[in-house]
Each structure stands twice: as structure tokens, then as C-alpha cells.
Amino acid sequence: MSDKSKAKALQESLSYKKVNYFEQASEAEREEIFAYAEGYKAFLDAAKTEREACAVSVEAAKKAGFTEYRFGDKLKAGDKKYFVNRGKSIAVFRVGKKNLEEDGFRLIASHIDAPRIDIKQNPLYEDTGMAFLKTHYYGGIKKYQWTAIPLALHGAVVLKDGKKIEISVGEKPEDPVFYINDLLPHLGGDQMSGKAGKIIEGEQLNVVVGGLPYRDEEASDKIKLTVLEYLNKAYGMCEEDFLSAELSAVPAYPARDVGFDRALIGAYGHDDRVCAYPALTAVLNCESDHTVIAMLVDKEEIGSMGTTGMQCKVYEDLMEEIAIALGANFRKVRAVSKCLSSDVTAAYDPNFAGVYEKMNSAILSCGTCMCKFTGARGKSGASDASAEFVGEVRKMFAENGVIWQTSELGKVDAGGGGTVAQFLANLNIDTVDLGVPVISMHAPWEVISKADLFSNYKAFLAFMK
Ligand code: MN
Ligand code: MN
């Protein structure tokens, strides 16, 4: 052996390098990667809000033989259950053979809410040939990205008599869509010289919902009246019913393959359905001696508060109820449980290289991405997984051929973000973040790699094995 080849061999055995999963995968595995993406795209199109994601997940769970669980129900090894919280979050779980006090839960937590444009409680007005709904955006968005694109309206309205109406308009090809106006460039000189955060302001995100005046000599606000008449005929609504409504405008586009080779998927709401779908399907499809749970929760984008957010006691109660039903001490169970907090991370984007530190960025198609810690500045707000737990997960992945990588969101001082990891770690559960890298996160249309999606699914299966 020459010195040169010896150095090369040494380099190969000692150095770490990320690998592209598409490149690494056999022909058969590439086919699996592409096939799995088809189910995911169908899920995305059927589940644009947390309510819809919850309903679609219930259907999938039922189809896989899971039955509904309520607090106090008896449980035994082999049970396959789902638990619904207020129609907006869901936990799907399997009871394993292993002793829960000794083995704990294998838990995956993802969120099913996504940034969007919520309709205000008194929203409807008409002005100069158009009827509009006033809005209040939800989550961290670049407001200017939500103008001049087709929007669909989704949500629920509780009528005066207490009856709940579900609304979804703008998804079928024959449906009308909705729209937020932008300014023509010819008159946009002042607008374009301003700061991007001010190009479109919150109170300009008004959604066009009509333009046809009601035929009447005397009526005022005739376009608004036409809209009200339509809502009344279609849903039994009157204007006052907006007071108890949760309606959201979301991009009306379906998920589509991106690129000639179809390696990528563009869609609304990859964050965080690209983790929720693998979490759900992993629990539905896995065979495990562990007690495994996937929690798909709401309100992550606005701080995980309230009755459906991860900070609500309901998830802790659920775990405790399962422990009690199996005759286990919950404190002992928590202490040995393990959790993957599964949320997206930023994929390195060569078009915006300045905000990333490439060595520690998520590289597209190099697999699902572990973030040992999140937070901002000096790791502020991070739960920061231990080297021991990271080492344990790393070993699981290696033994199961999972292609994965690690990353931080961006440069140390460039910004930051958080996930639900801290709330689970605070329960005394070893937790680390693991999720799919996303291009254009929080834009109306985000992009991910099919390889990273499938890697995430494989990682969950390995974790639950
Ligand atoms: Mn997220
Ligand atoms: Mn997000």
C-alpha cells in the first residue's frame, strides 16, 4: 500500500461526512422513498388545518384497527388506541408487552397546526366593488408572501343554536377561491422602497370574498348582502355567527412534485405535517414490544399554550392514565421514557448562504435531522439533549440503517426558534429534536425532499423497534 492510499484509507475510517440518501439508497429503496411520498401528498391535501389533520388521522387509525380510548378505559398489551382532544389534537398509541415501569414510553411529538391567515370575529365588510373578510395572521409569516395567491377557506362555525358547521371552500377544481390584493408595480414605488416587514401590513391582509351586488334599489352594502345571503343558504349562517367561528385562509394549491426528477415536494404546511405523517404512519404500521405513542398537537406555531397545545396537562394526563391502567407508577415510567420531538428545521439554502453555518446546517436529502438543542443566542430556551441520549438514538439509527444528520437552525447570532421538546423534557423524559429540513419554511408553499421524509419515517420505526 502506498503512503497516499494509506492516508486515504485513514481519512475514510476517521472522518465524518454527511451522505445524500438518494445516492446511498438502492434502486428498491428509492422506489420505497417515492411510493411513501404519494401517501404523504394525499395526507397534505386532505389535512390543511389541525382539525382536518386530526380527522384524517382518526380515519387512518380506524382503518388500521385502532379504537378510541377515553380516560379510565382498561388497557392491556396489544391494544391499539387513539385519543382525540377537542378535535384538534390526537394521540395514537400501541400498548407493548414490556413492563412499562422498566421500559417507559417511546414517544414522538409533532404538531399539526401551520402558519395561516385567520378570519377575525367581526370580519365582513364591503368597500368599492369588493366584499372582504378582515384577518389576523397566525404564526410567524412574511406577510407579503400571502398576497396575490389563490386561498381556500377552512374551519368551523358554531351557529346561534349551538350547531357546528364545517367549512372547506377552494380545494376542489370547481370551487371558487379567495384572494388578498397587492399593489401593481407601476404604483408600488413607495411600497417597494420600504422595509419588507411593512410592504404589506397586518390590516391590509383582507380577503376578497365577493363582488356581486344584490339586486335591490334601496339596500346598502349590496355586495356584502349577496355574500351574507350565500352563507345563509349554504351554511345557515348569519353575520353574528362569525363571532363563534374559527375560519382560516390557507393556500389553495395542492401538494405537487418539484423538479424534473420529482425528488422534492412543494406544499402548504410541511411544517410540521412532514413529521406528523411519518409519526402517525410509524405507530400505525410498526411492530413493537414497547408502548409507543405519537402525539400530534396544536398551537405550536403560537407557543403551544391552551387546551390543545403541548403545554396543556392533557398529554401528561393521558400518559398517566395509560400508566395507571397498566398498573405502573407514572413517575417511574416517565423517568425511563424516551421522546423524539419531531419538528422541521431549516434546510441550508445556497441562495441565502449568509445566514447559515454550512458545517452545522441541514443539507437537503441527507436525511432526517437531529437538533441536539434549539433556542436562540446562547441556546436560550433550549432543553438541550444529553450526549448520552443522543448517543443512544445514534446507535439505534446505525443498527437500523437510518441515514440522518445533525444541524442547527442557522448561524449562532442569526436568530433562532424553539419546538415542543422542552415541555416533554420538563416532564423528566429524555427528549431530542428530530425532523425534516425545509426550504422556505413558513412560506405559503414550502419545499422538502422525499428522501428526508422517508428517512424520518425509517428513523421513527427504528426508535419504536
Ligand atoms: Mn414546526
Ligand atoms: Mn413552524
CSV table of C-alpha atoms and ligand atoms in Angstrom, one decimal:
chain,number,residue,atom,x,y,z
A,1,MET,CA,0.0,0.0,0.0
A,2,SER,CA,1.4,3.4,-1.0
A,3,ASP,CA,1.5,6.2,1.6
A,4,LYS,CA,-1.1,8.1,-0.4
A,5,SER,CA,-3.7,5.3,-0.3
A,6,LYS,CA,-2.9,4.7,3.4
A,7,ALA,CA,-3.8,8.3,4.1
A,8,LYS,CA,-6.9,8.0,2.1
A,9,ALA,CA,-8.0,4.9,3.9
A,10,LEU,CA,-7.2,6.5,7.2
A,11,GLN,CA,-9.2,9.6,6.2
A,12,GLU,CA,-12.2,7.4,5.3
A,13,SER,CA,-12.1,5.5,8.5
A,14,LEU,CA,-11.7,8.5,10.8
A,15,SER,CA,-13.6,11.4,9.1
A,16,TYR,CA,-17.3,12.2,9.3
A,17,LYS,CA,-19.2,13.2,6.2
A,18,LYS,CA,-22.9,13.6,5.5
A,19,VAL,CA,-24.2,11.4,2.7
A,20,ASN,CA,-27.1,12.0,0.3
A,21,TYR,CA,-29.8,9.5,1.0
A,22,PHE,CA,-30.9,9.2,-2.6
A,23,GLU,CA,-27.3,8.5,-3.6
A,24,GLN,CA,-26.9,5.9,-0.8
A,25,ALA,CA,-30.3,4.1,-1.4
A,26,SER,CA,-30.6,1.0,-3.5
A,27,GLU,CA,-32.9,1.0,-6.5
A,28,ALA,CA,-35.6,-0.8,-4.4
A,29,GLU,CA,-35.2,1.7,-1.6
A,30,ARG,CA,-35.5,4.6,-4.0
A,31,GLU,CA,-38.8,3.1,-5.1
A,32,GLU,CA,-39.9,2.9,-1.4
A,33,ILE,CA,-38.9,6.6,-1.0
A,34,PHE,CA,-41.1,7.7,-3.9
A,35,ALA,CA,-44.0,5.4,-3.0
A,36,TYR,CA,-44.2,6.7,0.6
A,37,ALA,CA,-44.3,10.3,-0.7
A,38,GLU,CA,-47.6,9.6,-2.6
A,39,GLY,CA,-49.4,8.8,0.7
A,40,TYR,CA,-47.9,11.9,2.3
A,41,LYS,CA,-49.1,14.2,-0.5
A,42,ALA,CA,-52.7,12.8,-0.2
A,43,PHE,CA,-52.5,13.5,3.6
A,44,LEU,CA,-51.3,17.1,3.0
A,45,ASP,CA,-54.2,17.8,0.6
A,46,ALA,CA,-56.8,16.3,3.0
A,47,ALA,CA,-55.4,18.0,6.1
A,48,LYS,CA,-54.7,21.7,5.8
A,49,THR,CA,-55.8,22.6,9.3
A,50,GLU,CA,-55.3,20.9,12.7
A,51,ARG,CA,-59.0,20.0,12.7
A,52,GLU,CA,-58.7,18.3,9.3
A,53,ALA,CA,-55.3,16.6,10.2
A,54,CYS,CA,-56.9,15.3,13.3
A,55,ALA,CA,-60.0,13.9,11.4
A,56,VAL,CA,-57.8,12.3,8.7
A,57,SER,CA,-55.6,10.7,11.4
A,58,VAL,CA,-58.7,9.3,13.2
A,59,GLU,CA,-59.8,7.7,9.9
A,60,ALA,CA,-56.3,6.3,9.2
A,61,ALA,CA,-56.2,4.9,12.8
A,62,LYS,CA,-59.6,3.3,12.5
A,63,LYS,CA,-58.6,1.7,9.2
A,64,ALA,CA,-55.6,0.2,10.8
A,65,GLY,CA,-57.7,-1.4,13.5
A,66,PHE,CA,-57.2,1.3,16.3
A,67,THR,CA,-60.2,2.1,18.5
A,68,GLU,CA,-61.0,5.2,20.6
A,69,TYR,CA,-59.6,5.5,24.1
A,70,ARG,CA,-61.1,7.5,26.9
A,71,PHE,CA,-59.6,8.3,30.3
A,72,GLY,CA,-60.4,5.4,32.7
A,73,ASP,CA,-60.6,2.7,30.0
A,74,LYS,CA,-58.9,-0.6,30.7
A,75,LEU,CA,-55.8,-1.4,28.7
A,76,LYS,CA,-53.7,-4.5,28.0
A,77,ALA,CA,-50.7,-5.4,25.9
A,78,GLY,CA,-51.5,-5.5,22.2
A,79,ASP,CA,-54.2,-2.7,22.4
A,80,LYS,CA,-54.2,-0.2,19.6
A,81,LYS,CA,-55.8,3.0,20.6
A,82,TYR,CA,-56.3,6.7,19.6
A,83,PHE,CA,-57.2,9.6,21.8
A,84,VAL,CA,-58.8,12.8,20.5
A,85,ASN,CA,-58.5,16.1,22.3
A,86,ARG,CA,-61.3,18.6,21.2
A,87,GLY,CA,-61.0,17.6,17.5
A,88,LYS,CA,-57.7,19.5,17.2
A,89,SER,CA,-55.0,17.1,18.5
A,90,ILE,CA,-54.7,13.4,18.6
A,91,ALA,CA,-52.5,10.7,20.2
A,92,VAL,CA,-52.2,7.3,18.6
A,93,PHE,CA,-50.7,4.6,20.7
A,94,ARG,CA,-50.0,0.8,21.0
A,95,VAL,CA,-49.6,-0.9,24.3
A,96,GLY,CA,-46.5,-3.1,24.3
A,97,LYS,CA,-45.5,-6.3,26.0
A,98,LYS,CA,-42.7,-4.8,28.0
A,99,ASN,CA,-43.1,-3.7,31.6
A,100,LEU,CA,-44.0,0.0,31.4
A,101,GLU,CA,-42.2,0.9,34.7
A,102,GLU,CA,-38.9,-0.6,33.4
A,103,ASP,CA,-39.2,0.3,29.7
A,104,GLY,CA,-41.3,3.6,29.6
A,105,PHE,CA,-42.9,5.1,26.6
A,106,ARG,CA,-41.4,5.5,23.1
A,107,LEU,CA,-43.0,8.9,22.3
A,108,ILE,CA,-43.0,11.0,19.2
A,109,ALA,CA,-44.4,14.5,19.4
A,110,SER,CA,-45.2,16.6,16.3
A,111,HIS,CA,-47.6,19.5,15.5
A,112,ILE,CA,-50.4,19.7,13.0
A,113,ASP,CA,-51.1,23.5,13.1
A,114,ALA,CA,-49.4,25.6,10.5
A,115,PRO,CA,-49.0,29.4,9.8
A,116,ARG,CA,-52.0,30.8,8.1
A,117,ILE,CA,-54.4,33.8,7.9
A,118,ASP,CA,-57.2,33.6,10.4
A,119,ILE,CA,-60.5,35.4,9.9
A,120,LYS,CA,-61.4,38.0,12.6
A,121,GLN,CA,-64.6,37.6,14.7
A,122,ASN,CA,-66.4,40.5,13.1
A,123,PRO,CA,-64.8,40.3,9.6
A,124,LEU,CA,-67.3,41.1,6.8
A,125,TYR,CA,-67.4,44.4,5.0
A,126,GLU,CA,-67.7,45.9,1.6
A,127,ASP,CA,-65.6,48.6,0.0
A,128,THR,CA,-65.6,49.9,-3.5
A,129,GLY,CA,-66.8,47.0,-5.6
A,130,MET,CA,-65.5,44.2,-3.3
A,131,ALA,CA,-66.5,42.4,-0.2
A,132,PHE,CA,-63.7,41.4,2.2
A,133,LEU,CA,-63.1,39.5,5.4
A,134,LYS,CA,-60.7,41.1,7.9
A,135,THR,CA,-58.0,38.8,9.2
A,136,HIS,CA,-55.4,38.3,11.9
A,137,TYR,CA,-52.5,36.1,10.9
A,138,TYR,CA,-51.5,33.0,12.9
A,139,GLY,CA,-47.8,32.1,13.4
A,140,GLY,CA,-44.6,33.7,12.0
A,141,ILE,CA,-45.2,34.7,8.4
A,142,LYS,CA,-43.7,37.1,5.9
A,143,LYS,CA,-47.0,38.9,5.3
A,144,TYR,CA,-46.1,39.9,1.7
A,145,GLN,CA,-45.9,36.3,0.7
A,146,TRP,CA,-49.7,35.8,1.3
A,147,THR,CA,-50.9,38.3,-1.3
A,148,ALA,CA,-51.8,37.6,-4.9
A,149,ILE,CA,-52.2,33.8,-4.5
A,150,PRO,CA,-55.3,31.7,-4.5
A,151,LEU,CA,-56.6,31.0,-1.0
A,152,ALA,CA,-59.1,28.4,0.4
A,153,LEU,CA,-61.3,28.9,3.5
A,154,HIS,CA,-61.3,26.2,6.1
A,155,GLY,CA,-62.8,25.9,9.5
A,156,ALA,CA,-65.8,25.6,11.8
A,157,VAL,CA,-68.6,27.8,12.7
A,158,VAL,CA,-70.8,27.3,15.8
A,159,LEU,CA,-74.3,28.7,15.0
A,160,LYS,CA,-76.6,30.5,17.4
A,161,ASP,CA,-78.4,27.3,18.2
A,162,GLY,CA,-75.1,25.5,19.1
A,163,LYS,CA,-74.9,23.5,15.9
A,164,LYS,CA,-71.4,23.2,14.4
A,165,ILE,CA,-70.8,23.7,10.7
A,166,GLU,CA,-67.6,22.6,9.0
A,167,ILE,CA,-66.4,24.7,6.1
A,168,SER,CA,-63.9,23.9,3.3
A,169,VAL,CA,-64.1,26.0,0.1
A,170,GLY,CA,-61.4,26.4,-2.5
A,171,GLU,CA,-59.9,23.0,-2.7
A,172,LYS,CA,-62.0,21.3,-5.4
A,173,PRO,CA,-61.2,22.4,-9.0
A,174,GLU,CA,-64.8,23.7,-9.4
A,175,ASP,CA,-64.7,25.7,-6.1
A,176,PRO,CA,-64.2,29.4,-6.1
A,177,VAL,CA,-61.0,30.6,-4.3
A,178,PHE,CA,-60.3,33.8,-2.2
A,179,TYR,CA,-57.6,36.4,-2.6
A,180,ILE,CA,-55.5,39.1,-0.8
A,181,ASN,CA,-54.8,42.1,-3.0
A,182,ASP,CA,-51.3,43.5,-3.7
A,183,LEU,CA,-50.3,46.7,-5.3
A,184,LEU,CA,-49.3,46.9,-9.0
A,185,PRO,CA,-45.6,47.7,-9.5
A,186,HIS,CA,-46.5,50.8,-11.5
A,187,LEU,CA,-47.8,52.4,-8.3
A,188,GLY,CA,-45.6,50.4,-6.0
A,189,GLY,CA,-42.6,52.8,-5.8
A,190,ASP,CA,-43.1,53.8,-2.2
A,191,GLN,CA,-44.1,50.3,-1.1
A,192,MET,CA,-41.0,48.7,-2.6
A,193,SER,CA,-38.6,51.2,-1.0
A,194,GLY,CA,-40.0,50.3,2.4
A,195,LYS,CA,-38.9,47.5,4.8
A,196,ALA,CA,-40.1,44.1,3.8
A,197,GLY,CA,-42.0,43.7,7.1
A,198,LYS,CA,-44.0,46.8,6.2
A,199,ILE,CA,-44.6,46.1,2.5
A,200,ILE,CA,-48.0,44.6,3.5
A,201,GLU,CA,-49.2,45.4,7.0
A,202,GLY,CA,-51.5,43.2,9.1
A,203,GLU,CA,-54.6,45.3,8.5
A,204,GLN,CA,-54.1,45.1,4.7
A,205,LEU,CA,-54.4,41.3,4.7
A,206,ASN,CA,-58.1,41.5,3.9
A,207,VAL,CA,-59.5,38.5,2.0
A,208,VAL,CA,-61.7,39.2,-1.1
A,209,VAL,CA,-64.9,37.1,-0.8
A,210,GLY,CA,-67.3,38.8,-3.3
A,211,GLY,CA,-68.1,41.3,-6.0
A,212,LEU,CA,-71.8,40.8,-6.9
A,213,PRO,CA,-74.3,43.5,-5.8
A,214,TYR,CA,-77.6,42.3,-4.5
A,215,ARG,CA,-80.4,43.4,-6.9
A,216,ASP,CA,-82.3,46.0,-5.0
A,217,GLU,CA,-82.9,49.7,-5.3
A,218,GLU,CA,-82.8,50.5,-1.7
A,219,ALA,CA,-80.4,48.2,0.0
A,220,SER,CA,-77.0,49.5,1.1
A,221,ASP,CA,-73.8,47.3,1.2
A,222,LYS,CA,-75.3,45.2,-1.6
A,223,ILE,CA,-72.2,43.0,-2.2
A,224,LYS,CA,-71.9,42.2,1.5
A,225,LEU,CA,-75.6,41.3,1.4
A,226,THR,CA,-75.0,38.9,-1.5
A,227,VAL,CA,-72.2,37.2,0.5
A,228,LEU,CA,-74.4,37.0,3.6
A,229,GLU,CA,-77.3,35.5,1.6
A,230,TYR,CA,-74.9,32.9,0.1
A,231,LEU,CA,-73.6,32.0,3.6
A,232,ASN,CA,-77.1,31.7,4.9
A,233,LYS,CA,-78.2,29.5,2.1
A,234,ALA,CA,-75.1,27.3,2.1
A,235,TYR,CA,-74.5,27.1,5.9
A,236,GLY,CA,-77.5,28.5,7.7
A,237,MET,CA,-75.2,31.3,8.9
A,238,CYS,CA,-75.9,35.0,9.7
A,239,GLU,CA,-73.3,37.7,10.3
A,240,GLU,CA,-73.4,37.2,14.0
A,241,ASP,CA,-72.2,33.6,13.7
A,242,PHE,CA,-68.7,34.8,12.7
A,243,LEU,CA,-68.4,35.7,16.4
A,244,SER,CA,-68.2,32.0,17.3
A,245,ALA,CA,-66.3,30.8,14.2
A,246,GLU,CA,-62.7,29.6,13.5
A,247,LEU,CA,-62.1,30.2,9.9
A,248,SER,CA,-58.7,30.3,8.2
A,249,ALA,CA,-57.5,31.3,4.8
A,250,VAL,CA,-54.8,28.8,3.6
A,251,PRO,CA,-53.1,28.4,0.2
A,252,ALA,CA,-55.5,26.7,-2.3
A,253,TYR,CA,-52.7,24.8,-4.1
A,254,PRO,CA,-52.4,21.0,-3.7
A,255,ALA,CA,-49.1,19.4,-3.0
A,256,ARG,CA,-47.0,18.9,-6.1
A,257,ASP,CA,-43.7,17.2,-7.1
A,258,VAL,CA,-41.0,19.8,-7.7
A,259,GLY,CA,-38.2,19.3,-10.3
A,260,PHE,CA,-37.9,17.3,-13.5
A,261,ASP,CA,-36.8,14.3,-11.4
A,262,ARG,CA,-39.6,14.7,-8.8
A,263,ALA,CA,-37.2,14.4,-5.9
A,264,LEU,CA,-38.8,17.2,-4.0
A,265,ILE,CA,-42.4,18.1,-2.8
A,266,GLY,CA,-43.8,21.6,-2.7
A,267,ALA,CA,-46.8,22.1,-0.5
A,268,TYR,CA,-48.5,24.3,2.1
A,269,GLY,CA,-47.9,23.2,5.7
A,270,HIS,CA,-44.9,20.8,5.5
A,271,ASP,CA,-44.1,22.3,8.9
A,272,ASP,CA,-45.0,20.1,10.7
A,273,ARG,CA,-47.1,17.6,8.8
A,274,VAL,CA,-43.9,16.3,7.2
A,275,CYS,CA,-43.1,14.9,10.8
A,276,ALA,CA,-46.7,14.3,11.9
A,277,TYR,CA,-47.5,12.0,8.9
A,278,PRO,CA,-44.4,9.8,9.5
A,279,ALA,CA,-45.1,9.7,13.3
A,280,LEU,CA,-48.7,8.6,12.6
A,281,THR,CA,-47.8,6.0,10.0
A,282,ALA,CA,-44.9,4.7,12.1
A,283,VAL,CA,-47.3,4.0,15.0
A,284,LEU,CA,-50.0,2.6,12.7
A,285,ASN,CA,-47.5,0.3,10.9
A,286,CYS,CA,-44.9,-0.7,13.5
A,287,GLU,CA,-44.5,-3.9,15.4
A,288,SER,CA,-43.1,-3.2,18.8
A,289,ASP,CA,-42.7,-4.6,22.3
A,290,HIS,CA,-42.5,-1.1,23.6
A,291,THR,CA,-45.6,1.1,24.4
A,292,VAL,CA,-45.4,3.6,21.6
A,293,ILE,CA,-47.3,6.9,21.3
A,294,ALA,CA,-47.4,9.5,18.5
A,295,MET,CA,-48.8,12.9,19.7
A,296,LEU,CA,-50.0,15.2,17.0
A,297,VAL,CA,-50.6,18.5,18.8
A,298,ASP,CA,-52.0,22.0,18.0
A,299,LYS,CA,-50.8,25.6,18.7
A,300,GLU,CA,-47.1,25.0,18.3
A,301,GLU,CA,-46.8,28.0,16.0
A,302,ILE,CA,-48.1,30.4,18.7
A,303,GLY,CA,-46.4,29.0,21.8
A,304,SER,CA,-48.0,25.6,22.5
A,305,MET,CA,-50.5,27.1,25.0
A,306,GLY,CA,-54.1,26.4,25.7
A,307,THR,CA,-56.2,23.2,25.8
A,308,THR,CA,-54.8,21.8,22.6
A,309,GLY,CA,-51.1,23.0,22.8
A,310,MET,CA,-48.3,20.8,24.1
A,311,GLN,CA,-48.2,22.7,27.4
A,312,CYS,CA,-51.7,21.5,28.3
A,313,LYS,CA,-51.9,19.0,31.1
A,314,VAL,CA,-54.0,16.7,28.9
A,315,TYR,CA,-51.0,14.9,27.3
A,316,GLU,CA,-49.4,14.3,30.7
A,317,ASP,CA,-52.8,13.1,32.0
A,318,LEU,CA,-53.0,10.7,29.0
A,319,MET,CA,-49.6,9.2,29.8
A,320,GLU,CA,-50.5,9.0,33.5
A,321,GLU,CA,-53.9,7.3,32.7
A,322,ILE,CA,-52.1,4.7,30.5
A,323,ALA,CA,-49.6,4.1,33.3
A,324,ILE,CA,-52.4,3.7,35.8
A,325,ALA,CA,-54.4,1.4,33.5
A,326,LEU,CA,-51.3,-0.8,33.3
A,327,GLY,CA,-50.6,-0.8,37.0
A,328,ALA,CA,-47.4,1.3,36.7
A,329,ASN,CA,-46.1,4.2,38.7
A,330,PHE,CA,-46.1,7.2,36.4
A,331,ARG,CA,-43.1,8.8,37.9
A,332,LYS,CA,-41.1,5.7,37.3
A,333,VAL,CA,-42.5,5.4,33.8
A,334,ARG,CA,-41.6,9.0,32.9
A,335,ALA,CA,-38.0,8.6,34.2
A,336,VAL,CA,-37.3,5.8,31.7
A,337,SER,CA,-39.4,7.1,28.7
A,338,LYS,CA,-37.8,8.4,25.6
A,339,CYS,CA,-39.1,11.1,23.2
A,340,LEU,CA,-38.4,12.3,19.7
A,341,SER,CA,-39.7,15.9,19.5
A,342,SER,CA,-40.3,15.9,15.8
A,343,ASP,CA,-40.4,19.2,14.1
A,344,VAL,CA,-38.9,20.7,10.9
A,345,THR,CA,-35.6,22.5,10.7
A,346,ALA,CA,-34.2,24.9,8.1
A,347,ALA,CA,-32.5,23.3,5.1
A,348,TYR,CA,-29.3,25.0,4.0
A,349,ASP,CA,-30.2,27.3,1.1
A,350,PRO,CA,-27.3,28.3,-1.2
A,351,ASN,CA,-29.3,31.3,-2.3
A,352,PHE,CA,-29.1,32.7,1.3
A,353,ALA,CA,-25.8,31.2,2.3
A,354,GLY,CA,-25.1,34.2,4.6
A,355,VAL,CA,-27.4,33.2,7.4
A,356,TYR,CA,-26.2,29.6,7.6
A,357,GLU,CA,-23.1,27.9,9.0
A,358,LYS,CA,-22.7,25.2,6.4
A,359,MET,CA,-20.9,22.6,8.5
A,360,ASN,CA,-23.8,22.5,11.0
A,361,SER,CA,-26.7,23.1,8.7
A,362,ALA,CA,-29.2,20.6,7.5
A,363,ILE,CA,-28.4,19.6,3.9
A,364,LEU,CA,-31.3,18.7,1.7
A,365,SER,CA,-31.7,14.9,1.1
A,366,CYS,CA,-29.0,14.0,3.7
A,367,GLY,CA,-31.8,12.5,5.9
A,368,THR,CA,-33.9,13.5,8.8
A,369,CYS,CA,-32.1,16.0,11.0
A,370,MET,CA,-31.3,15.9,14.7
A,371,CYS,CA,-31.0,19.1,16.6
A,372,LYS,CA,-29.4,18.4,20.0
A,373,PHE,CA,-30.6,21.8,21.1
A,374,THR,CA,-32.7,24.7,19.6
A,375,GLY,CA,-33.2,28.1,21.1
A,376,ALA,CA,-31.7,31.5,20.4
A,377,ARG,CA,-28.4,33.3,21.1
A,378,GLY,CA,-26.7,31.3,24.0
A,379,LYS,CA,-29.1,28.3,23.5
A,380,SER,CA,-31.8,30.3,25.4
A,381,GLY,CA,-35.0,28.3,25.7
A,382,ALA,CA,-33.5,25.0,24.7
A,383,SER,CA,-33.9,21.8,26.6
A,384,ASP,CA,-30.5,20.5,25.1
A,385,ALA,CA,-30.5,16.7,24.9
A,386,SER,CA,-27.7,14.9,26.7
A,387,ALA,CA,-24.7,13.3,24.9
A,388,GLU,CA,-25.8,10.0,26.5
A,389,PHE,CA,-29.3,10.2,24.9
A,390,VAL,CA,-28.0,11.4,21.6
A,391,GLY,CA,-25.6,8.5,21.7
A,392,GLU,CA,-28.4,6.1,22.3
A,393,VAL,CA,-30.5,7.3,19.5
A,394,ARG,CA,-27.5,7.4,17.2
A,395,LYS,CA,-26.8,3.7,18.0
A,396,MET,CA,-30.5,2.8,17.2
A,397,PHE,CA,-30.2,4.6,13.8
A,398,ALA,CA,-26.9,2.9,12.9
A,399,GLU,CA,-28.3,-0.5,13.8
A,400,ASN,CA,-31.3,0.1,11.5
A,401,GLY,CA,-29.6,1.7,8.5
A,402,VAL,CA,-31.1,5.1,9.0
A,403,ILE,CA,-29.4,7.9,7.0
A,404,TRP,CA,-29.6,11.0,9.2
A,405,GLN,CA,-27.7,14.2,10.1
A,406,THR,CA,-27.5,16.9,12.7
A,407,SER,CA,-27.9,20.6,12.4
A,408,GLU,CA,-28.5,24.0,14.0
A,409,LEU,CA,-31.1,26.3,12.5
A,410,GLY,CA,-28.6,28.9,11.2
A,411,LYS,CA,-25.6,31.0,12.3
A,412,VAL,CA,-25.3,31.3,16.1
A,413,ASP,CA,-26.3,35.0,16.1
A,414,ALA,CA,-28.6,34.9,13.1
A,415,GLY,CA,-31.8,34.2,15.0
A,416,GLY,CA,-33.4,31.1,16.4
A,417,GLY,CA,-36.5,29.1,17.2
A,418,GLY,CA,-38.0,26.5,19.5
A,419,THR,CA,-40.1,23.4,19.5
A,420,VAL,CA,-42.2,21.3,21.9
A,421,ALA,CA,-39.1,19.4,23.1
A,422,GLN,CA,-38.7,21.5,26.3
A,423,PHE,CA,-42.2,20.7,27.5
A,424,LEU,CA,-41.6,16.9,27.3
A,425,ALA,CA,-38.1,17.1,28.7
A,426,ASN,CA,-39.5,19.1,31.6
A,427,LEU,CA,-41.6,16.0,32.5
A,428,ASN,CA,-38.3,14.1,33.1
A,429,ILE,CA,-38.4,12.4,29.7
A,430,ASP,CA,-35.2,12.2,27.7
A,431,THR,CA,-36.1,14.2,24.6
A,432,VAL,CA,-34.3,15.2,21.4
A,433,ASP,CA,-35.5,17.1,18.3
A,434,LEU,CA,-35.6,15.1,15.0
A,435,GLY,CA,-37.3,16.4,11.9
A,436,VAL,CA,-37.2,17.1,8.2
A,437,PRO,CA,-35.2,20.0,6.7
A,438,VAL,CA,-37.5,22.5,4.9
A,439,ILE,CA,-36.7,25.1,2.2
A,440,SER,CA,-38.7,28.4,2.5
A,441,MET,CA,-40.2,27.4,6.0
A,442,HIS,CA,-43.4,29.2,6.8
A,443,ALA,CA,-43.9,30.4,3.2
A,444,PRO,CA,-47.4,29.6,1.7
A,445,TRP,CA,-45.6,26.9,-0.3
A,446,GLU,CA,-42.6,25.1,1.3
A,447,VAL,CA,-40.3,22.5,-0.2
A,448,ILE,CA,-38.9,19.3,1.2
A,449,SER,CA,-37.0,16.3,-0.1
A,450,LYS,CA,-38.8,12.9,-0.5
A,451,ALA,CA,-35.6,11.2,0.8
A,452,ASP,CA,-35.7,13.2,4.1
A,453,LEU,CA,-39.4,12.4,4.5
A,454,PHE,CA,-38.8,8.7,4.2
A,455,SER,CA,-35.7,8.9,6.4
A,456,ASN,CA,-37.8,10.4,9.1
A,457,TYR,CA,-40.3,7.5,8.8
A,458,LYS,CA,-37.5,5.0,9.0
A,459,ALA,CA,-36.0,6.8,12.0
A,460,PHE,CA,-39.3,6.5,13.8
A,461,LEU,CA,-39.6,2.8,13.0
A,462,ALA,CA,-36.1,2.3,14.4
A,463,PHE,CA,-36.9,4.3,17.5
A,464,MET,CA,-40.0,2.2,18.2
A,465,LYS,CA,-38.5,-1.2,17.4
B,1,MN,MN,-42.8,23.4,13.4
B,2,MN,MN,-43.1,26.5,12.4
